Coordinates of C-alpha atoms in Angstrom, one line a residue:
X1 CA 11.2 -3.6 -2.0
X2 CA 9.6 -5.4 1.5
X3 CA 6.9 -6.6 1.4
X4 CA 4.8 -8.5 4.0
X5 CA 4.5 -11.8 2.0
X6 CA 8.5 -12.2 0.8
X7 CA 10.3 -11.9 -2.3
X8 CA 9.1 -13.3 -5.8
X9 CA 9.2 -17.2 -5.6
X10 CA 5.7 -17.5 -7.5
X11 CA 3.5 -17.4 -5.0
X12 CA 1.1 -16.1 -7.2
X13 CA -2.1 -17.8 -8.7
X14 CA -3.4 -16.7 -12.5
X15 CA -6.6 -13.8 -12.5
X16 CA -9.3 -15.8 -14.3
X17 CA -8.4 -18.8 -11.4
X18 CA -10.4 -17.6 -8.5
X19 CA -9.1 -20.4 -6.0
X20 CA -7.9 -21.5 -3.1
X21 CA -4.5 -22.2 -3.3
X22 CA -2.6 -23.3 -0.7
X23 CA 1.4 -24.1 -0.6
X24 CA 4.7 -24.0 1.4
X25 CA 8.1 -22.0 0.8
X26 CA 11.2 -23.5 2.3
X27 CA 14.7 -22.2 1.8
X28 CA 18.0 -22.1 3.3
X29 CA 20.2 -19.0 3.0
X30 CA 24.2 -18.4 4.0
X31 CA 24.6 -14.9 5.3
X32 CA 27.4 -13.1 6.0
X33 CA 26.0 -10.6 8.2
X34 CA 22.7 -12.1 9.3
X35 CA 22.2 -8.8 11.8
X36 CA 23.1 -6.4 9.2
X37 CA 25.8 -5.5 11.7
X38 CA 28.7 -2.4 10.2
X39 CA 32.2 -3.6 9.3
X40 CA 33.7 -5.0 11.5
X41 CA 30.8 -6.6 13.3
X42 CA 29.6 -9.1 10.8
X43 CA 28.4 -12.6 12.0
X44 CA 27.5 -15.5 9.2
X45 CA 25.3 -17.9 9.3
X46 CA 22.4 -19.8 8.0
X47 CA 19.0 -19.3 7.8
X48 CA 16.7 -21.9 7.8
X49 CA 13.0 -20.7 6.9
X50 CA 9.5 -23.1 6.4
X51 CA 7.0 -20.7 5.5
X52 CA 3.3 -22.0 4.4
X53 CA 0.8 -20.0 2.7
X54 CA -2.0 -19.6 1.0
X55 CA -3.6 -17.6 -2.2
X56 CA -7.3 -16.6 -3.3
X57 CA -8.6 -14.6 -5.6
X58 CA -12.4 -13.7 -7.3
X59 CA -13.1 -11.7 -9.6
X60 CA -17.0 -12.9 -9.2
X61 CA -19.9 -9.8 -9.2
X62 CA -21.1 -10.1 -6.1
X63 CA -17.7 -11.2 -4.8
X64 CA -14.4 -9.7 -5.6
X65 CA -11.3 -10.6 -3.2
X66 CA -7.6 -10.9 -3.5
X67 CA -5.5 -12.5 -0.5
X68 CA -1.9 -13.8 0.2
X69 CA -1.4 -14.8 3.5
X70 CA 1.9 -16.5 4.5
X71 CA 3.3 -17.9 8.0
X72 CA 6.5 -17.0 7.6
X73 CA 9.1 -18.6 10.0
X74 CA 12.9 -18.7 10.4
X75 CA 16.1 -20.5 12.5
X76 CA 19.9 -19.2 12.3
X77 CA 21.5 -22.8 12.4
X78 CA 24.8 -21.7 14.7
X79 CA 23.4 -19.0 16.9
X80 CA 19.7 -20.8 17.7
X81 CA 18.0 -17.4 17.5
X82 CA 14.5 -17.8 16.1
X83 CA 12.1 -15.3 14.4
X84 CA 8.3 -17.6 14.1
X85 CA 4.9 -16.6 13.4
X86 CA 5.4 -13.7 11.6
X87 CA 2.2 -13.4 10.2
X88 CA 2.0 -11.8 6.4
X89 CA -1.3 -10.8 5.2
X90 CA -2.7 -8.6 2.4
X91 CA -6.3 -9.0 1.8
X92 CA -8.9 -7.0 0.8
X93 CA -12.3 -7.7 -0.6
X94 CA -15.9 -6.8 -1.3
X95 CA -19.2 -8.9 -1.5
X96 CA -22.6 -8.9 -1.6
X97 CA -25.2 -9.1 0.8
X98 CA -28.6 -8.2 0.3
X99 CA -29.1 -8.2 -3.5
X100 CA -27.3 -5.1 -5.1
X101 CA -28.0 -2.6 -2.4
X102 CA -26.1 -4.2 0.7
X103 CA -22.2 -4.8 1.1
X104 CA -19.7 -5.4 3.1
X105 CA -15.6 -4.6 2.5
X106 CA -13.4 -6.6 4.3
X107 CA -9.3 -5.0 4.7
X108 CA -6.9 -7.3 6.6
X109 CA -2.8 -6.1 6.2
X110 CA -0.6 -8.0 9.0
X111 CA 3.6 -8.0 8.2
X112 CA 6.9 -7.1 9.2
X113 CA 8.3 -3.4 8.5
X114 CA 11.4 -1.5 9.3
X115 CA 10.7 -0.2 12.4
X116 CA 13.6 2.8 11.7
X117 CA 14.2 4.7 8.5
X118 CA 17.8 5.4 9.8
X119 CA 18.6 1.9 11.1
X120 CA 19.7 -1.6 9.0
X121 CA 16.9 -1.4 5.8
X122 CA 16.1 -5.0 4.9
X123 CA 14.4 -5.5 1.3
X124 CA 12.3 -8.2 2.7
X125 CA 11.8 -7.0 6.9
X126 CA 10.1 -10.2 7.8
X127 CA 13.6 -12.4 7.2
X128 CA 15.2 -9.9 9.1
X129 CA 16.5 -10.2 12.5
X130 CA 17.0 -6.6 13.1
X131 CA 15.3 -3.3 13.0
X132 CA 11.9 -4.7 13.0
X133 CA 8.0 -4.7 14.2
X134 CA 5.1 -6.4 13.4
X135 CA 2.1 -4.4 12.1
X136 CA -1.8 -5.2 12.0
X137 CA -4.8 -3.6 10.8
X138 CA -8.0 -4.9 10.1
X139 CA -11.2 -3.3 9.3
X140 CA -15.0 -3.9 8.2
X141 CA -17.2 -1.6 6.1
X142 CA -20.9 -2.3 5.8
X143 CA -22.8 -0.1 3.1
X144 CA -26.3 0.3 1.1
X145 CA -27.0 2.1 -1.9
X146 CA -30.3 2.8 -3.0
X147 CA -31.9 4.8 -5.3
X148 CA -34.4 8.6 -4.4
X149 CA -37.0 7.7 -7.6
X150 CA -35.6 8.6 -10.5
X151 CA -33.7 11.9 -8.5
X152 CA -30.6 10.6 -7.4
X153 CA -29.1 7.5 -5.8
X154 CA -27.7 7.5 -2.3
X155 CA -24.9 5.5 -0.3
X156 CA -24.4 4.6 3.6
X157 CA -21.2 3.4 4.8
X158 CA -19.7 2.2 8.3
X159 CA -16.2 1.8 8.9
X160 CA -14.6 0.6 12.1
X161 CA -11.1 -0.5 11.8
X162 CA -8.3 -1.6 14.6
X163 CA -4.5 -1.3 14.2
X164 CA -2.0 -2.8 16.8
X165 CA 2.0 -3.2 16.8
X166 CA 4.8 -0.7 16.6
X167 CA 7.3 0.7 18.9
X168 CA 4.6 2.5 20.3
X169 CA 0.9 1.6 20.6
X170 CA 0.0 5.7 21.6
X171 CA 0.8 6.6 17.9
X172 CA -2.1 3.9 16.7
X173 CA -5.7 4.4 17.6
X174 CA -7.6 1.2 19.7
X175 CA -10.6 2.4 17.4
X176 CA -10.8 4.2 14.5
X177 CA -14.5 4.7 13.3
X178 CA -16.4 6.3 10.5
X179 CA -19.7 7.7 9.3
X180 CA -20.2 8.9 5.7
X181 CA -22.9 9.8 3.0
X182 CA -23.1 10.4 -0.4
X183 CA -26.2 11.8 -2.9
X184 CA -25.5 11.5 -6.5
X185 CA -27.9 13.0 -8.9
X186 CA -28.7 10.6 -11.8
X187 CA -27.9 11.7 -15.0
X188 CA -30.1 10.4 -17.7
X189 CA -28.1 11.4 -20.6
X190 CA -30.3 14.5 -21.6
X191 CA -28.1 17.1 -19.8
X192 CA -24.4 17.4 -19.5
X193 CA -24.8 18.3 -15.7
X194 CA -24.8 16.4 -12.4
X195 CA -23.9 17.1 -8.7
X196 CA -23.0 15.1 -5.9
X197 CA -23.1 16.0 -2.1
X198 CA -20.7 13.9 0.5
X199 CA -20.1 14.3 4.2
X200 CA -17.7 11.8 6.8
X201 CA -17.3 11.8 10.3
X202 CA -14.4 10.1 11.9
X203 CA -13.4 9.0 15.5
X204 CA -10.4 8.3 16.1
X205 CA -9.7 7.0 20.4
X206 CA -6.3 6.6 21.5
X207 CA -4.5 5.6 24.5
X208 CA -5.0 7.3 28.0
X209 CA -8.8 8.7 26.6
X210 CA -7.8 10.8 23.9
X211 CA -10.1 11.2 21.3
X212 CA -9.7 13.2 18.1
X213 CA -12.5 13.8 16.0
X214 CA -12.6 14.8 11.6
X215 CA -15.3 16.0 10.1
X216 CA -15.5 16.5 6.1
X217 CA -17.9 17.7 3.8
X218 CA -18.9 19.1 0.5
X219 CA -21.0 18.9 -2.9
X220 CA -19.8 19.0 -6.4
X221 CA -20.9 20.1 -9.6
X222 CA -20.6 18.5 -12.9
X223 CA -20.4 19.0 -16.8
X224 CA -19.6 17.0 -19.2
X225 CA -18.1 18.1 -22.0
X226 CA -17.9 15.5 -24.1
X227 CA -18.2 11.1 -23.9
X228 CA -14.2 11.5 -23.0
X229 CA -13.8 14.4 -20.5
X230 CA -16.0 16.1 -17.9
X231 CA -14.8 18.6 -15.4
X232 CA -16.3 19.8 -12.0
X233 CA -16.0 21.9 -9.0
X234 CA -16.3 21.7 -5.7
X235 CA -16.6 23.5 -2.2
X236 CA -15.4 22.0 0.7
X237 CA -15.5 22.3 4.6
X238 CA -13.0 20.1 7.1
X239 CA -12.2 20.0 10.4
X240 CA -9.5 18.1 11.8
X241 CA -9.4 18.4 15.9
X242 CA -5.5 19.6 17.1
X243 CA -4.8 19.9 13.8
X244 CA -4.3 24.1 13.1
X245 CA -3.1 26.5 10.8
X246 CA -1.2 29.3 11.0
X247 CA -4.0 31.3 12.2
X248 CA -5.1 29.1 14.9
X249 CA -8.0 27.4 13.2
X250 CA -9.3 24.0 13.1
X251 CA -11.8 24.3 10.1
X252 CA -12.3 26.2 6.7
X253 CA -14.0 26.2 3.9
X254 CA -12.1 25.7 0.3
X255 CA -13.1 25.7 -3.3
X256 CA -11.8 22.8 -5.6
X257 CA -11.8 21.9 -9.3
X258 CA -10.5 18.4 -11.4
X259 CA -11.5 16.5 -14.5
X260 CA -11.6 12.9 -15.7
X261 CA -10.7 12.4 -19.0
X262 CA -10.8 9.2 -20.8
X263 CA -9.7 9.3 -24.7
X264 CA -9.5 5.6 -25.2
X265 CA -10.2 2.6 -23.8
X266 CA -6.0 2.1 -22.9
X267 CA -5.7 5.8 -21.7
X268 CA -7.2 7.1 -18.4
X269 CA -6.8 10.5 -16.7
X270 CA -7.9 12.5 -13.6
X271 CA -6.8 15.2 -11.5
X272 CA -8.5 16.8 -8.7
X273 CA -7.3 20.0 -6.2
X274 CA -9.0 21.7 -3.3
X275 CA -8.4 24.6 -0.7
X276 CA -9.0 23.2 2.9
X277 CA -7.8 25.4 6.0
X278 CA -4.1 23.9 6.3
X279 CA -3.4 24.3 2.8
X280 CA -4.0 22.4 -0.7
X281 CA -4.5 18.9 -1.1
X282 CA -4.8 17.1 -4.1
X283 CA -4.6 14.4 -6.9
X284 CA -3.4 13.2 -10.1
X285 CA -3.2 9.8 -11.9
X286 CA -2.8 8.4 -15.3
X287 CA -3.0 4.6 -16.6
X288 CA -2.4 3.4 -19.8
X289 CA -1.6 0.1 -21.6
X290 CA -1.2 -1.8 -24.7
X291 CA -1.2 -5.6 -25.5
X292 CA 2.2 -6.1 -24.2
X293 CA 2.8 -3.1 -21.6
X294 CA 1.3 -1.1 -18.8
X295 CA 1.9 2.3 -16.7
X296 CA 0.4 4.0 -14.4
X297 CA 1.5 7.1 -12.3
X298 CA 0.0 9.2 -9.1
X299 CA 0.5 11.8 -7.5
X300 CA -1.1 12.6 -3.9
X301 CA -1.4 15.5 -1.8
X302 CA -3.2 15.3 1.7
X303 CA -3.5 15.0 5.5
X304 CA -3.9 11.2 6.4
X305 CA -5.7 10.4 9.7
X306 CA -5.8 6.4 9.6
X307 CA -2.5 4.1 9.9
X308 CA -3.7 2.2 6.8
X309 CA -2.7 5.0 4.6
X310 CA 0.4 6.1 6.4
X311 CA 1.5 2.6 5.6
X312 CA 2.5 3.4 2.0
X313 CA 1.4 0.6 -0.1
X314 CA 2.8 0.2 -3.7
X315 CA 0.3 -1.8 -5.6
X316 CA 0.9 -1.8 -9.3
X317 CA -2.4 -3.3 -9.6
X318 CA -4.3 -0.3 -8.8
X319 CA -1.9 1.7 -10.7
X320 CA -2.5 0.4 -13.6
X321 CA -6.0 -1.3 -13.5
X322 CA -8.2 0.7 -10.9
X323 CA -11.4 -0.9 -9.8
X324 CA -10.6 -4.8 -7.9
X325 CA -13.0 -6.0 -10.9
X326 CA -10.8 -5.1 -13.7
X327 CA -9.0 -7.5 -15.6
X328 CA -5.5 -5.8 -17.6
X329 CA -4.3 -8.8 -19.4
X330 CA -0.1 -7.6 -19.1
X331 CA -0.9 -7.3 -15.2
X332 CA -2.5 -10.8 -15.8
X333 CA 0.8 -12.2 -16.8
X334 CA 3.4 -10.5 -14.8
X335 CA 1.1 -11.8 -11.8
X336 CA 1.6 -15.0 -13.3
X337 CA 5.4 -15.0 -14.1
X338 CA 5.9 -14.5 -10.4
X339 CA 7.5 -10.8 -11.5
X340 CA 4.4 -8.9 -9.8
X341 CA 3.0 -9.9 -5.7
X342 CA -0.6 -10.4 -6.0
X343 CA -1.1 -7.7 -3.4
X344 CA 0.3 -4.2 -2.4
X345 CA 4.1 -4.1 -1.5
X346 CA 4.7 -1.8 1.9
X347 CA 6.9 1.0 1.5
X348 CA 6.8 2.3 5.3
X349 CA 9.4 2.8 7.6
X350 CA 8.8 4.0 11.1
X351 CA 6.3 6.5 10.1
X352 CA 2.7 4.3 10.8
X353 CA 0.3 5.9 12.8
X354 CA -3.3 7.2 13.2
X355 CA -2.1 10.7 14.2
X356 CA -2.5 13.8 11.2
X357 CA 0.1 13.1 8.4
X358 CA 0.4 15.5 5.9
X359 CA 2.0 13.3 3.0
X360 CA 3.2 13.8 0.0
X361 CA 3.5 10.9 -3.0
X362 CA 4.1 10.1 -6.2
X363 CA 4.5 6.4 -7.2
X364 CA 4.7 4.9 -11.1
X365 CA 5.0 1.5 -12.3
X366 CA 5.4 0.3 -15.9
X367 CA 5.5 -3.6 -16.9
X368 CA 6.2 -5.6 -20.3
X369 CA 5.7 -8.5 -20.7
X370 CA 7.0 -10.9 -23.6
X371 CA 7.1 -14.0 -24.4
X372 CA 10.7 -14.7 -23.6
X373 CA 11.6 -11.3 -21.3
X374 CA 9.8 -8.8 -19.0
X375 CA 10.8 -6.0 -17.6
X376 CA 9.0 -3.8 -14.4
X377 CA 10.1 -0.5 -13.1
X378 CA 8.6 0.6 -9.8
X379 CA 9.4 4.2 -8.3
X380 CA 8.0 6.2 -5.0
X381 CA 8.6 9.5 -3.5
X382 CA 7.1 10.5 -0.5
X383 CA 7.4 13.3 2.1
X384 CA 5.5 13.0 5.3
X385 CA 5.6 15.1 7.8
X386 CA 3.6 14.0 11.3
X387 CA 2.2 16.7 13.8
X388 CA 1.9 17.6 17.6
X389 CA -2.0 17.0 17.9
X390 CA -1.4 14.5 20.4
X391 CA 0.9 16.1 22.5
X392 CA -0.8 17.7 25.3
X393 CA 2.6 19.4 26.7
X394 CA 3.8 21.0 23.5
X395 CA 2.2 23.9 22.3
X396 CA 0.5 23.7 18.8
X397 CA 2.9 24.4 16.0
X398 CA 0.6 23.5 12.9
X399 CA 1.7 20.8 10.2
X400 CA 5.1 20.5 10.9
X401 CA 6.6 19.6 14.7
X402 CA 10.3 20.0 15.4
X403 CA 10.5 16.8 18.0
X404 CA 9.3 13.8 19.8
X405 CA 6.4 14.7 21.4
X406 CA 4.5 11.5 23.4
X407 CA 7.1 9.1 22.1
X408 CA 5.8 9.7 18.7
X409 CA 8.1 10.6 15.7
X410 CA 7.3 14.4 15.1
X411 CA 9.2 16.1 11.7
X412 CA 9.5 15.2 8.5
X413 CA 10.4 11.6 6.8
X414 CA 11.4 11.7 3.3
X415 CA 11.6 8.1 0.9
X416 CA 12.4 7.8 -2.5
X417 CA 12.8 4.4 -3.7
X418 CA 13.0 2.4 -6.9
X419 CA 13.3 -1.4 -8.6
X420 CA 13.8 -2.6 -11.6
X421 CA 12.8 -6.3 -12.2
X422 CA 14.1 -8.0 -15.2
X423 CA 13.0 -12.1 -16.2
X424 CA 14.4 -13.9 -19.0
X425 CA 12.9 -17.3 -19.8
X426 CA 15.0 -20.5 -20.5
X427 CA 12.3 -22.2 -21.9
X428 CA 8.5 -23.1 -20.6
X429 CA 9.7 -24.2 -17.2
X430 CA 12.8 -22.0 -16.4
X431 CA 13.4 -18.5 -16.3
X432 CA 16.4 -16.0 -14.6
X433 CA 15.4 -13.1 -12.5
X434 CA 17.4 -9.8 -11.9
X435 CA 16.3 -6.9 -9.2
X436 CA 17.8 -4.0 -8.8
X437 CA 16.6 -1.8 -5.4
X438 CA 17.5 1.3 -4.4
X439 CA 15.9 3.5 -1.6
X440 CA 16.9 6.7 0.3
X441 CA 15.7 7.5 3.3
X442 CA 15.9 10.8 5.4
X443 CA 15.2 13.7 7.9
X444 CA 15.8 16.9 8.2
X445 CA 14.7 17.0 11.5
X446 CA 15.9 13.9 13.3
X447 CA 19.3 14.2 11.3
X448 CA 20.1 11.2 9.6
X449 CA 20.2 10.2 5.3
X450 CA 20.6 6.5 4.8
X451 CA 20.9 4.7 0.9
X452 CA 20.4 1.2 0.3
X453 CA 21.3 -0.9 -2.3
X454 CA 19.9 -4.4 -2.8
X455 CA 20.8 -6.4 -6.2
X456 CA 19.8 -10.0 -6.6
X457 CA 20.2 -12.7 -9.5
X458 CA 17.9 -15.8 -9.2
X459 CA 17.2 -19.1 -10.7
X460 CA 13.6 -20.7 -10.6
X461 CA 12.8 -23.9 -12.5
X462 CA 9.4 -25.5 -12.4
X463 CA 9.6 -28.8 -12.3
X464 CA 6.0 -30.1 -12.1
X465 CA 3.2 -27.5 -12.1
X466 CA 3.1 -27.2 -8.6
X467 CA 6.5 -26.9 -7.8
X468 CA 9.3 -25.0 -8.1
X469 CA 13.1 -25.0 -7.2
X470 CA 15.2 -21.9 -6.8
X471 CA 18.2 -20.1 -5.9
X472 CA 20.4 -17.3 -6.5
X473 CA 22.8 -14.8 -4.6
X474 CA 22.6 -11.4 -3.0
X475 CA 24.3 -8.1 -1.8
X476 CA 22.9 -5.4 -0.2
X477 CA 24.6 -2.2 0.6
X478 CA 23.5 0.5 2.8
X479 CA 25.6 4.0 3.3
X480 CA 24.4 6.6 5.9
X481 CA 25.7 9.8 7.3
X482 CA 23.9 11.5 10.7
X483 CA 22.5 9.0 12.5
X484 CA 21.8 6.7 10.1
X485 CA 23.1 2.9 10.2
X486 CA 25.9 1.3 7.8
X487 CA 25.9 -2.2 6.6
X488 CA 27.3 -5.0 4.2
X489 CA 25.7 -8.0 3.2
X490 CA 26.0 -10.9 0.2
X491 CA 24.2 -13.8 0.5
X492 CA 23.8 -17.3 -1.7
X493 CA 19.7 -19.4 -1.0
X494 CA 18.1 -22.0 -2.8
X495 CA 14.8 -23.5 -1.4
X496 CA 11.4 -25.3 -3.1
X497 CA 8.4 -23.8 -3.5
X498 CA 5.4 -26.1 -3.4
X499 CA 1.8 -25.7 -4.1
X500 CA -1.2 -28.0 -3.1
X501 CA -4.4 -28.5 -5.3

């Protein structure tokens, strides 16, 4: 799968190390269809790419952070074409202030996407010379928490967040900012009930003055019905400006209902529904693991307003551990091995902006590790559709548009994807590494269905602790019907990989 920091060459630092780790990649790969071009079209060549980087990682109290950047940059040796500076970031983080009361979040994501869904689909976008665009988004979050006595305790958060790149800057707000509250009663352990009230505002300003507005709100009630499961409900109110239902509306109230449900300490469950105007959103997710293995599976339902979430990150971290702080020791290793990117993977093709998405997504992961062989399995599904609310010449049409409307992809984008990561070890230095990617994409409404097939066997062989030789071979495959792009590739690379501490 892409991902804006490359393909598994161990750039990767161990959980209980929180470091600063700094390193360069540098490879050289024969191609025989460095553009991706269809048959007939192919050009070969090499690819020369230095790439430096850099990994941290905390799992501190009062500071929790993971980040991978990289400066990923590449030369085709006949042709002289050049892609530099591609900048790969995932980083996200949260630290203390002011005592336990005042935070701060930090988010950064910059990297290199498909910029189609029905053109040339490169596993790893930012070594592509085709079909791409850079994407950035960074945001900062102050908050407080306090407590009302011994009533309830209360939270304030600020969000403002930018996002630039793309085919189109109009899809992708200049400033996207947000306002929200939330009360929660403090339970004291003598009753098995407790609310919570929460409200948001969100401001979203776009090119040429336009300004959309979403307001959310709502209070829940909850019972506990044992130590391992409690249940609540929930009544809602949104409003989402040019966003309407069939009835014309912009706002509704909704009921809702879910549960959390915890048997064990391996075994975690929660699901959650609600009415709003436009329809039902919702969400589902289950983790477990053992001493050797992990899974984790969600499901989502709901109308996205921010270009961070219509990205489509894959992070098997959050799958299967949850909160930033918390340690599961088979993640640990596979993070370690090289088999698992520190940070989220990006799924997203074409489909990024800060326009209503109604999506649609399911995404599992499950790992084991052994001593001498681990296995991974990643899959995704997702269904977004994208509306008309900023198209001031086309009449209002609800959640689902049936064109371009302002340059902006309008209709529906469907993914399905999956990997399977296999590692033998040689012995304590060496190892062999097999991937298998597939990933489907398509639209009904633009007309096109591309499939594309990535497998690759690799070589890595540590040779001191902080570096690394490797190699291995590739062939990618992509079929398409409509107007979807067709392409055959095998490559052979071999580069170092060398870390600084």
């Amino acid at each position: 799968m892409g991902t804006a920091a490359g393909q598994g060459t161990g750039l990767s630092i161990p959980v209980e190390r929180p470091i600063f780790t700094p390193g360069i990649r540098a490879a050289a790969t024969y191609s025989d269809n460095v553009l991706l071009a269809p048959s007939g079209k192919e050009d070969g060549d090499i690819v020369i790419e230095a790439s430096p980087y850099f990994t941290a990682e905390s799992l501190a109290p009062r500071a929790k952070y993971r980040l991978l950047y990289q400066l990923r940059n590449f030369w085709r040796v006949q042709d002289g074409d050049t892609n530099l500076f591609r900048h790969a970031l995932n980083a996200t983080g949260s630290f203390a202030l002011v005592e336990d009361r005042f935070w701060v979040d930090l988010d950064g994501y910059m990297g290199t996407i498909n910029a189609s869904a029905s053109g040339p689909i490169a596993a790893d976008p930012a070594s592509s010379f085709v079909n791409t665009t850079n994407i950035r988004r960074f945001s900062i979050s102050p908050w407080y928490r306090d407590r009302l006595g011994s009533f309830a305790t209360y939270q304030l958060r600020y969000l403002v967040a930018h996002t630039a790149g793309g085919t189109n800057n109009f899809a992708l707000a200049k400033l996207d900012q947000r306002a929200s509250a939330s009360v929660d009663g403090v339970n004291d352990g003598s009753s098995p009930w407790n609310w919570r009230w929460y409200g948001e505002f969100q401001q979203r300003e776009f090119e040429s003055n336009v300004t959309r507005n979403r307001r959310t709100s709502g209070v829940a009630l909850y019972y506990r019905l044992n130590p391992q499961l409690r249940v609540f409900g929930t009544v809602d109110y949104e409003q989402i400006d040019g966003l309407r239902n069939r009835d014309g509306d912009d706002f509704g109230y909704g009921p809702g209902a879910g549960f959390d449900w915890t048997p064990n300490s391996r075994t975690s469950v929660s699901a959650s529904a609600s009415r709003r105007y436009y329809g039902t959103v919702g969400n589902a997710r289950a983790a477990y693991t053992t001493n050797r293995s992990t899974l984790g599976v969600q499901f989502s339902r709901s109308v996205f307003t921010s270009a961070d979430a219509s990205l489509l990150f894959f992070d098997p971290l959050s799958l299967t551990s949850g909160d930033l702080g918390t340690i599961n020791p088979v993640m640990a290793n596979l993070l370690a091995a090289g088999i698992v990117l520190p940070v989220g993977t990006t799924l997203t093709q074409s489909l990024v902006t800060d326009a209503a998405v109604l999506d649609r997504r399911i995404t599992a992961f499950y790992g084991l590790y052994g001593a001498r062989n681990s296995l991974t399995f990643s899959l995704f599904a997702s269904n977004r559709e994208s509306t008309t609310e900023l198209a001031t010449s086309t009449a209002v049409s609800g959640i689902r548009g049936t064109g371009t409307a302002g340059s902006i992809f309008v209709g529906e984008l469907r993914e399905r994807g999956g990997a399977v990561v296999y590692q033998h070890r040689l012995d304590a230095r060496s190892s062999i590494d097999v991937t298998l990617d597939q990933r489907r994409n398509s639209s009904p409404s633009a007309g096109f269905d591309t499939r594309a097939t990535t497998l690759r066997a690799g070589y890595t062989t540590r040779v001191t602790a902080d570096t690394a030789f490797f190699g291995g071979v590739r062939h990618t495959r992509q079929t398409a019907s409509g107007t979807g792009a067709k392409y055959d590739e095998n490559a052979i690379y071999g580069g170092i990989d060398v870390r600084f501490r």
